Amino acid sequence: MTWNNLLVVLGVLLLLGIAAYFLFRRRDYGKRIRRLPLHLLGFPNIPAVPFVLNEIPDTLFRLSKRAYATTQAKSGLNNTYKIEGFDANGYSYLYGRGKDVPAEQEMDRQQLKADMETAILENELRPGKVRSRLEDNTHPLTAQAEDPITLLSLTAPEQFAMSWTTFNAVYEDAEPQLANYAATLTDPEVANREFWPTIAQHGFAYNLLILQKVNAQNAADFKAAFGEEWTADIETLLERQLLYAIDLRFYEILQPQTVKGNPRFTPATLTLLAQDPSTKTLQPIKVIVTGYQGTQKQIYTYGVATTGAWLYALQAAKTSITLYGIWTGHVWHWHIVSAALLMTLNNEVEETHPLRLFMAPQSNFLLSFNDVLLLLWKGIAPPTSVSSATQFIAMTDVFARGRAYFDDDPDVTLGKFGILKSDFSENGDWDQFPIAGQMLQLWQATGDYISAFVNNTWANDAAVVADKQLQAWLAASTNPEEGNVAGLPALDSRANLIRTLQSLVFRLTAHGSARLNHSANPVLSFVTNFPPCLQLTDIPPANADISTEALLRYLPKTGTIGEMMTFYFTFAFSAPYVPFLPLAGNNTELIFGDDPTEPRNAALIAFREYIHDFITGYDAPTPQYYQWPRNIET
Ligand SMILES: [Fe+2]
């Protein structure tokens, strides 16, 4: 070996050593967590996105194991379908023929890991580097030719069942519902009947508290949007307090994107719903659909629009609802705001402080998962029109403008939208809006848990005021240069501390619902119930003649359905890193010593018992008690 060669080898070893140091050193909890410099990139409203680069390789490794865990469920996509001369099983349509998807995904992750190593070596935190990475929406596999079987529109509504796996009897259990779901694409009456219950019963993991009552105050805005289409019938519904709206015009800020050669489009929609005073059921009656910046505006009226156009309008509304659910209902409420507060908690409060001890079991995994999601968007995010992290951040920054911390809480959200229990309870509490009832119950149980913790930790309001670390946490959390969370109250009383922590712990806990099988299967995994995007960007007129096949060309194509199943299966068919309920029993893994009668431990045990009972109802008829995670992991 010549000296030159030796020097090269030594140089390479040195570089590898530096990379390994940055990759594998453990986070020192005494160290401050930094944030992505989004405020320097023109996004002043979004709370801090903490940046824990050192934890990313671990996170990629864990995600790799998760992906492998879903193999059995994916292999269960084995029913066969005939589409455009192809005769293949669901797996082939969703992922390609003869493709070893797990191997390709592993290639993806190796590519991502290499990207991260480069990122670490190149000091990714520089704003210019961060910007280019967040804007990157190319998928490593797009370089390879896509199998044409993954680029097909379905040709019959029943084919959407190809994403129901036979594993775990998902298909078998769902089959009795197939005709009904398929009919939502052919029969306006069925589509109307199913529209609201699908959201109200199955929108928990998407946090779909999006319905608002139309009243004298907010009617003017809606009236202006509908113009002459705001008829006397609608005015009568308003007077009788039977008029509701789902207002997702916000998505006029989104431009359609092209991914893998096909457009992904999120229409902006405003849906009016009428309530039947005798049954309290809701049905959509009018929908406005627009494109980017309000272009292509169309208004559809039930009974007036053609069958195909009305069915299109409902699919457009569902698409915007799904987009809201993924990125705003779920990710904003539960991932983004929580992460900022966990960062400032880490930075300002010592590990031995009761609040750090109390929060520690629920504070893991989230920060680095958010980083992986944003920095490696192309490999992680579901197939919506928000096709790069920059687009997500820009959208979320607009959403965050003027929004206060407590606005996210279910009681405030429902209150602001004028949603009353009496309006949605016919044969039982909240039976016409079950997820609202579930959210409020979980909110209350979280409040009981937090109250016991706070009241048994700080003797009185003065003790809260005097707690320097608590006050430092608040100051950092509200500081635009640090946590950048708006609307936090002064921590000058136990009541304010309880409310603040109730909101944080509710977010971290409610998120756990997303892993349960029945959050995904079979309702969400039939993608036209919650379409992640439309794949044509034109908005057809209300009098257009649209056949079923023409309608299906607007809806997710085979490969898009496949990406959506990869997203859902990651939650439903992989185990949590740490289950919320300890496997050895609710009296184990306590926080303040091991005495179950210590009042804060007793409150934790009671909270766990509540979650257990909640899962019994939520994940019926086959509740998976240990599938609810303790942390936000994915
Ligand atoms: Fe999540």
XYZ file of C-alpha atoms and ligand atoms in Angstrom:
635
model
C 0.000 0.000 0.000
C 1.450 3.367 -0.985
C 1.440 6.360 1.332
C -1.128 8.001 -0.903
C -3.469 5.055 -0.626
C -2.955 4.900 3.105
C -3.820 8.577 3.419
C -6.989 8.045 1.397
C -8.000 5.110 3.604
C -7.261 7.090 6.760
C -9.238 10.001 5.376
C -12.225 7.795 4.625
C -12.034 6.217 8.093
C -11.913 9.657 9.677
C -14.998 10.760 7.745
C -16.835 7.569 8.694
C -15.865 8.125 12.314
C -17.217 11.678 12.253
C -20.429 10.488 10.605
C -20.785 7.651 13.138
C -20.274 10.082 16.006
C -23.071 12.323 14.794
C -25.287 9.393 13.876
C -25.028 7.271 16.943
C -24.354 9.524 19.907
C -27.308 9.503 22.265
C -29.167 12.684 22.925
C -28.058 14.365 26.087
C -31.277 15.423 27.768
C -29.448 18.224 29.472
C -28.828 19.705 26.047
C -31.060 22.216 24.414
C -33.076 20.998 21.471
C -32.864 23.350 18.516
C -35.595 24.088 16.010
C -35.729 24.199 12.229
C -35.172 27.830 11.214
C -38.613 28.113 9.624
C -39.087 31.661 10.926
C -36.073 32.641 8.826
C -37.608 30.995 5.765
C -40.735 33.155 5.806
C -43.000 31.064 8.051
C -43.482 33.108 11.223
C -46.732 31.550 12.487
C -46.092 27.818 12.726
C -44.921 26.695 16.177
C -41.311 25.560 16.460
C -40.438 22.346 14.689
C -37.785 20.840 16.972
C -34.817 19.342 15.193
C -33.255 16.221 16.739
C -30.973 15.094 13.965
C -29.174 12.559 16.164
C -32.348 10.568 16.687
C -33.211 10.281 13.012
C -31.163 7.143 12.204
C -32.896 5.357 15.105
C -36.250 6.523 13.830
C -35.482 5.249 10.330
C -34.503 1.901 11.785
C -37.765 1.704 13.733
C -39.790 2.685 10.650
C -37.982 -0.023 8.721
C -39.139 -2.600 11.239
C -42.670 -1.231 11.025
C -42.678 -1.574 7.252
C -41.615 -5.187 7.534
C -44.375 -5.824 10.060
C -46.992 -4.822 7.481
C -45.850 -7.432 4.950
C -48.388 -10.028 6.005
C -51.256 -7.568 5.668
C -50.036 -6.412 2.250
C -49.633 -10.000 1.084
C -53.279 -10.452 2.023
C -54.323 -8.115 -0.822
C -54.890 -11.262 -2.822
C -58.377 -11.026 -4.313
C -58.286 -10.706 -8.100
C -59.838 -8.040 -10.341
C -60.083 -7.390 -14.079
C -59.313 -3.851 -15.213
C -58.528 -2.798 -18.791
C -57.222 -6.139 -19.958
C -55.309 -6.814 -16.748
C -56.298 -9.731 -14.558
C -54.347 -9.495 -11.329
C -54.578 -9.438 -7.570
C -54.991 -6.313 -5.498
C -51.345 -6.288 -4.486
C -50.216 -6.106 -8.118
C -52.566 -3.209 -8.884
C -51.521 -1.279 -5.801
C -47.773 -1.911 -5.916
C -46.839 -3.389 -9.316
C -46.471 -6.888 -10.709
C -43.650 -9.050 -9.490
C -42.304 -6.179 -7.453
C -40.710 -6.864 -4.145
C -42.210 -3.859 -2.392
C -40.533 -4.466 0.989
C -37.146 -4.635 -0.759
C -37.857 -1.417 -2.645
C -39.002 0.289 0.516
C -35.819 -0.808 2.200
C -33.907 0.737 -0.716
C -35.870 3.911 -0.094
C -34.873 3.954 3.530
C -31.235 3.247 2.737
C -31.369 6.140 0.311
C -32.966 8.280 2.982
C -30.359 7.252 5.520
C -27.602 8.165 3.073
C -29.366 11.504 2.548
C -29.363 12.073 6.277
C -25.695 11.238 6.620
C -24.972 13.756 3.913
C -27.269 16.207 5.633
C -25.411 15.835 8.892
C -22.021 16.243 7.235
C -23.169 19.264 5.271
C -24.671 21.055 8.271
C -28.276 20.808 7.216
C -29.354 23.464 9.670
C -28.236 26.244 7.356
C -31.462 27.856 6.070
C -30.579 27.365 2.416
C -29.983 23.648 2.894
C -33.157 23.210 4.916
C -35.153 24.983 2.267
C -33.908 22.793 -0.565
C -34.539 19.614 1.392
C -38.060 20.611 2.401
C -38.903 21.477 -1.195
C -37.754 18.149 -2.539
C -40.809 16.167 -3.617
C -39.121 13.677 -5.902
C -39.471 10.071 -4.925
C -36.369 7.888 -5.292
C -38.408 5.279 -7.104
C -39.779 7.698 -9.686
C -36.477 7.257 -11.489
C -37.604 3.723 -12.267
C -40.370 3.072 -14.762
C -43.714 2.692 -13.013
C -45.555 -0.508 -13.785
C -48.539 0.711 -15.861
C -50.834 -1.442 -13.703
C -50.261 1.047 -10.853
C -51.445 3.991 -12.964
C -54.983 2.776 -13.695
C -58.325 4.305 -12.823
C -60.711 1.711 -11.432
C -63.597 0.858 -13.742
C -66.223 -0.374 -11.255
C -66.932 0.891 -7.719
C -66.665 -2.588 -6.178
C -63.006 -2.708 -7.230
C -62.165 -0.290 -4.422
C -62.391 -3.361 -2.171
C -59.013 -4.420 -3.580
C -57.425 -2.504 -0.695
C -59.197 -4.629 1.920
C -56.676 -7.239 3.005
C -57.818 -10.774 3.684
C -55.372 -10.755 6.619
C -57.035 -10.567 10.011
C -60.398 -11.109 8.259
C -60.635 -7.463 7.211
C -62.158 -8.346 3.844
C -64.432 -10.994 5.260
C -65.791 -8.672 7.956
C -66.218 -5.781 5.518
C -67.832 -7.627 2.635
C -71.424 -7.154 3.881
C -70.814 -3.376 3.551
C -69.328 -3.538 0.058
C -72.557 -2.998 -1.870
C -73.378 -0.028 0.310
C -69.988 1.673 -0.111
C -69.994 0.961 -3.844
C -73.451 2.520 -4.114
C -72.060 5.822 -2.792
C -70.479 6.084 -6.260
C -73.627 5.350 -8.220
C -76.684 6.275 -6.157
C -77.071 9.862 -4.893
C -79.542 8.761 -2.234
C -77.072 6.305 -0.709
C -74.213 8.773 -1.094
C -76.241 11.390 0.757
C -77.346 9.032 3.499
C -73.789 7.824 4.177
C -72.006 11.182 3.876
C -72.377 12.560 7.393
C -72.350 9.270 9.386
C -69.066 8.285 7.705
C -67.443 11.417 9.133
C -69.323 11.451 12.427
C -68.575 7.804 13.243
C -65.169 7.221 11.667
C -63.378 10.568 11.796
C -61.774 10.275 15.251
C -58.183 9.613 14.139
C -58.554 12.498 11.663
C -59.999 14.664 14.440
C -62.881 15.688 12.178
C -64.697 18.172 14.408
C -65.406 20.238 11.294
C -69.160 20.675 11.304
C -70.533 24.087 12.174
C -74.050 25.246 12.783
C -75.130 28.056 10.506
C -76.565 30.911 12.543
C -77.459 34.554 12.108
C -73.821 35.604 12.660
C -72.022 33.350 10.198
C -74.815 33.046 7.603
C -73.860 36.232 5.752
C -70.510 34.826 4.684
C -72.028 31.588 3.399
C -74.861 33.458 1.749
C -72.366 35.600 -0.145
C -70.540 32.498 -1.353
C -73.730 30.901 -2.698
C -75.206 34.088 -4.159
C -78.466 33.374 -5.958
C -78.194 29.711 -4.992
C -78.998 30.700 -1.410
C -82.688 29.956 -1.845
C -85.788 30.462 0.254
C -85.603 26.778 1.275
C -82.176 27.365 2.763
C -83.373 30.464 4.551
C -86.167 28.363 6.080
C -83.686 25.732 7.284
C -81.624 28.527 8.835
C -84.661 29.940 10.628
C -85.570 26.499 11.953
C -81.942 25.989 13.137
C -81.519 22.944 10.906
C -78.714 24.241 8.694
C -75.073 23.158 9.054
C -71.882 23.699 7.051
C -68.489 22.119 6.469
C -66.334 24.998 5.321
C -63.042 23.977 3.710
C -62.658 26.920 1.358
C -59.273 27.362 3.043
C -57.828 24.918 0.506
C -58.118 27.516 -2.239
C -54.500 28.189 -1.244
C -53.398 24.797 -2.607
C -52.242 24.273 -6.165
C -52.597 20.858 -7.774
C -49.309 18.949 -7.896
C -48.069 16.305 -10.283
C -46.599 13.161 -8.771
C -45.520 10.148 -10.807
C -47.010 11.714 -13.909
C -50.509 12.175 -12.472
C -52.118 15.232 -10.915
C -53.052 15.286 -7.251
C -55.748 17.824 -6.605
C -57.416 18.990 -3.404
C -60.524 20.992 -4.273
C -61.688 23.704 -1.891
C -65.260 22.986 -0.807
C -68.154 24.448 1.127
C -70.885 21.935 1.919
C -74.300 22.798 3.333
C -76.157 20.099 5.236
C -79.771 19.952 6.362
C -80.878 18.244 9.546
C -84.046 16.184 9.720
C -85.820 17.495 12.846
C -87.404 14.130 13.653
C -84.377 11.821 13.264
C -81.589 14.419 13.689
C -79.778 12.868 10.738
C -77.865 15.192 8.400
C -77.647 15.133 4.631
C -75.689 17.353 2.244
C -77.861 19.610 0.097
C -75.474 21.982 -1.674
C -71.757 21.994 -2.382
C -69.448 24.678 -3.767
C -66.278 23.299 -5.332
C -63.408 25.510 -6.472
C -59.795 25.135 -7.522
C -56.692 27.162 -6.717
C -57.558 30.723 -5.673
C -61.244 30.154 -6.242
C -61.007 29.303 -9.924
C -63.442 26.959 -11.737
C -66.181 27.629 -9.179
C -69.177 25.308 -9.469
C -72.250 25.031 -7.260
C -74.038 21.682 -7.031
C -77.529 21.178 -5.594
C -78.948 17.812 -4.594
C -81.858 16.919 -6.856
C -80.873 19.565 -9.415
C -77.340 18.592 -10.420
C -77.040 15.506 -12.603
C -76.441 12.233 -10.778
C -72.790 12.126 -11.847
C -72.133 15.767 -10.988
C -73.673 15.434 -7.516
C -71.626 12.304 -6.825
C -68.531 14.192 -8.001
C -69.352 17.080 -5.657
C -69.582 14.749 -2.660
C -66.277 13.103 -3.586
C -64.710 16.561 -3.893
C -66.030 17.470 -0.440
C -64.703 14.201 0.987
C -61.301 14.849 -0.576
C -60.954 18.220 1.124
C -62.227 16.676 4.381
C -59.572 13.954 4.146
C -56.855 16.500 3.492
C -58.018 18.456 6.524
C -58.056 15.241 8.548
C -54.539 14.167 7.673
C -52.625 17.449 7.833
C -54.680 19.704 10.060
C -57.007 17.587 12.209
C -54.308 15.056 12.993
C -50.835 16.417 12.270
C -51.349 20.065 13.265
C -53.400 19.390 16.395
C -51.538 16.377 17.686
C -48.018 16.372 16.196
C -46.992 19.969 15.598
C -48.221 21.946 18.580
C -47.276 19.176 21.037
C -43.739 18.905 19.695
C -43.047 22.612 20.248
C -44.120 22.367 23.884
C -42.105 19.195 24.484
C -39.045 20.968 23.079
C -39.381 23.920 25.445
C -40.115 21.542 28.333
C -36.858 19.737 27.587
C -34.977 23.006 27.321
C -36.302 24.790 30.402
C -37.267 22.172 32.977
C -34.845 19.813 34.691
C -35.357 16.077 34.387
C -35.982 15.753 38.122
C -38.766 18.351 38.164
C -42.211 16.785 38.782
C -43.516 18.069 35.452
C -40.672 16.433 33.509
C -41.216 13.192 35.442
C -44.933 13.363 34.743
C -44.538 14.061 31.027
C -41.584 11.744 30.362
C -43.540 8.552 29.548
C -45.518 10.375 26.819
C -42.692 12.524 25.425
C -40.762 10.038 23.319
C -40.495 9.503 19.554
C -42.620 12.465 18.399
C -39.879 14.998 17.734
C -37.739 12.771 15.564
C -40.745 11.328 13.752
C -41.844 14.843 12.800
C -38.334 15.510 11.490
C -38.339 12.355 9.401
C -41.765 13.218 8.055
C -40.668 16.700 7.001
C -37.146 16.011 5.803
C -37.994 12.762 4.042
C -41.477 13.646 2.888
C -41.183 11.686 -0.312
C -40.907 8.386 1.526
C -43.310 8.909 4.424
C -46.251 11.174 3.587
C -49.559 9.808 2.261
C -50.540 10.628 -1.351
C -52.203 14.011 -1.025
C -51.746 17.111 -3.142
C -49.452 18.413 -0.413
C -46.507 16.761 -2.067
C -43.555 18.405 -0.341
C -42.760 19.438 3.206
C -42.535 23.057 2.111
C -46.124 22.927 0.907
C -47.190 21.451 4.245
C -45.303 24.117 6.183
C -46.681 26.929 4.021
C -50.253 25.631 4.414
C -49.830 25.117 8.145
C -48.297 28.549 8.600
C -51.430 30.110 7.106
C -53.634 27.920 9.303
C -51.648 28.935 12.396
C -52.085 32.644 11.761
C -54.211 34.072 14.592
C -54.922 30.634 16.040
C -54.611 30.204 19.797
C -53.503 27.097 21.685
C -56.905 26.372 23.225
C -58.694 26.718 19.876
C -57.565 23.154 19.216
C -59.334 21.682 22.246
C -62.492 19.708 21.477
C -64.718 21.687 23.844
C -63.594 25.012 22.364
C -63.808 23.736 18.777
C -67.333 22.372 19.206
C -68.391 25.452 21.163
C -67.160 27.868 18.509
C -68.944 25.845 15.835
C -72.212 25.919 17.787
C -72.407 22.132 18.075
C -74.743 21.181 20.925
C -75.258 17.745 22.417
C -79.020 18.201 22.302
C -78.878 18.633 18.504
C -76.990 15.366 18.000
C -78.590 13.034 20.507
C -81.618 11.094 19.307
C -81.519 7.611 20.851
C -78.486 8.201 23.045
C -75.923 10.877 23.864
C -74.182 12.075 20.712
C -75.477 9.136 18.645
C -75.628 11.415 15.580
C -72.060 12.673 16.113
C -70.306 9.896 18.042
C -66.740 11.182 17.660
C -67.728 14.492 19.280
C -69.004 12.592 22.314
C -65.879 10.416 22.378
C -63.578 13.440 22.147
C -65.373 15.250 24.966
C -65.270 12.179 27.204
C -61.572 11.662 26.618
C -61.050 15.380 27.189
C -62.824 15.124 30.552
C -60.898 12.024 31.606
C -57.638 13.768 30.697
C -58.723 16.747 32.786
C -59.364 14.533 35.825
C -55.931 12.964 35.438
C -54.177 16.321 35.091
C -56.114 17.893 37.960
C -54.969 15.155 40.333
C -51.375 15.644 39.204
C -51.378 19.426 39.539
C -53.334 19.595 42.787
C -51.046 17.048 44.423
C -47.861 18.693 43.189
C -48.362 22.439 43.700
C -49.943 23.320 47.058
C -51.716 26.426 45.788
C -51.691 29.098 43.101
C -48.753 30.861 44.731
C -46.659 27.711 44.383
C -47.343 27.694 40.652
C -46.311 31.350 40.365
C -43.164 30.696 42.389
C -42.047 27.719 40.285
C -39.234 29.273 38.271
C -38.879 26.339 35.879
C -42.587 26.349 35.070
C -42.430 30.051 34.367
C -39.356 29.557 32.179
C -41.229 26.849 30.243
C -44.103 29.217 29.591
C -41.807 32.073 28.586
C -39.900 29.869 26.135
C -43.100 28.342 24.752
C -44.604 31.718 23.880
C -41.335 33.260 22.660
C -41.479 33.583 18.823
C -37.771 32.728 18.733
C -38.353 29.504 20.654
C -41.637 27.570 21.011
C -43.748 30.140 19.135
C -47.021 28.752 20.503
C -49.698 31.441 20.566
C -52.425 31.865 23.156
C -50.914 30.141 26.183
C -52.316 31.565 29.440
C -50.242 33.033 32.244
C -49.256 30.261 34.631
C -50.532 32.194 37.628
C -52.922 29.585 38.979
C -53.326 25.848 39.272
C -56.412 26.157 37.077
C -54.408 27.644 34.203
C -51.692 25.048 34.584
C -54.314 22.283 34.555
C -55.921 23.635 31.400
C -52.556 24.007 29.639
C -51.447 20.474 30.485
C -54.877 19.025 29.782
C -54.604 20.291 26.210
C -51.084 18.916 25.777
C -51.747 15.489 27.289
C -55.055 15.177 25.437
C -53.204 15.672 22.133
C -50.537 13.097 22.999
C -53.170 10.614 24.182
C -55.978 11.036 21.630
C -53.451 10.454 18.865
C -53.196 6.842 20.013
C -56.560 6.076 18.429
C -54.899 6.131 15.013
C -53.204 2.773 15.547
C -56.352 0.784 16.226
C -57.463 -1.505 13.434
C -60.949 -0.035 13.239
C -59.572 3.473 12.729
C -58.435 2.303 9.287
C -60.390 -0.834 8.444
C -62.674 -1.192 6.680
C -64.158 2.300 6.315
C -61.067 4.421 5.635
C -59.343 1.676 3.682
C -62.171 1.886 1.127
C -60.586 5.043 -0.233
C -63.631 6.707 -1.757
C -64.964 7.093 1.794
C -61.937 9.347 2.470
C -60.117 10.047 -0.831
C -56.602 11.477 -0.297
C -56.711 13.400 -3.594
C -58.519 13.740 -6.911
C -56.540 12.769 -9.994
C -58.143 15.090 -12.543
C -58.028 18.827 -12.003
C -61.096 19.976 -13.932
C -64.296 20.691 -12.004
C -67.257 19.517 -14.084
C -70.378 21.680 -14.418
C -73.435 20.703 -12.372
C -75.351 19.753 -15.516
C -72.597 17.546 -16.953
C -73.421 14.011 -17.908
C -70.860 11.938 -15.991
C -70.916 8.155 -16.229
C -69.671 5.979 -13.366
C -66.468 5.226 -15.279
C -65.952 8.923 -15.925
C -66.488 9.654 -12.224
C -63.940 7.006 -11.267
C -61.314 8.731 -13.436
C -61.412 11.633 -10.968
C -60.771 9.292 -8.032
C -57.532 7.759 -6.724
C -55.742 5.465 -9.156
C -54.364 2.056 -8.277
C -50.885 3.177 -7.194
C -52.341 6.053 -5.182
C -54.590 3.606 -3.349
C -51.470 1.529 -2.707
C -49.634 4.473 -1.145
C -52.651 5.184 1.024
C -52.701 1.579 2.231
C -48.991 1.744 3.042
C -49.895 4.762 5.195
C -52.843 3.069 6.969
C -51.177 -0.318 7.336
C -48.176 1.290 9.047
C -50.522 2.227 11.892
C -52.935 -0.664 11.936
C -50.581 -3.552 11.289
C -47.477 -2.718 13.296
C -47.203 -2.754 17.060
C -46.573 0.410 19.073
C -43.089 0.924 20.496
C -44.666 1.339 23.936
C -48.344 0.545 24.555
C -50.340 3.064 26.581
C -51.505 0.304 28.934
C -48.666 -1.624 30.586
C -48.806 -5.275 29.602
C -48.171 -6.309 33.190
C -51.205 -4.386 34.418
C -52.352 -0.853 35.103
C -50.725 -0.843 38.560
C -47.257 -1.196 37.037
C -44.953 1.355 35.406
C -46.083 4.147 37.710
C -44.489 7.592 37.700
C -44.105 8.692 41.335
C -42.603 5.680 43.066
C -44.366 2.330 42.994
C -47.135 2.932 45.501
C -50.446 2.683 43.647
C -52.216 4.673 46.375
C -49.980 7.733 45.909
C -52.640 10.141 44.626
C -50.917 10.960 41.331
C -50.226 7.303 40.653
C -53.827 6.506 41.537
C -54.941 9.112 39.000
C -52.705 7.517 36.350
C -54.200 4.103 37.078
C -57.711 5.556 36.818
C -56.776 7.216 33.514
C -55.476 3.915 32.195
C -58.690 2.196 33.238
C -60.594 4.873 31.376
C -58.509 4.342 28.209
C -59.064 0.589 28.495
C -62.824 1.082 28.590
C -62.617 3.628 25.787
C -60.830 1.114 23.565
C -63.497 -1.478 24.356
C -66.106 0.721 22.715
C -63.952 2.380 20.087
C -62.283 -0.722 18.669
C -65.336 -2.989 18.931
C -65.993 -5.793 18.356
C -62.364 -6.926 18.681
C -60.581 -4.343 20.863
C -56.775 -4.417 20.782
C -55.958 -2.955 24.189
C -52.191 -2.888 23.710
C -52.279 -1.320 20.243
C -52.909 2.205 21.638
C -49.437 3.824 21.916
C -48.280 5.856 24.902
C -46.426 8.347 22.682
C -46.900 9.872 19.255
C -44.711 7.501 17.300
C -45.824 7.879 13.698
Fe -49.715 10.634 13.674
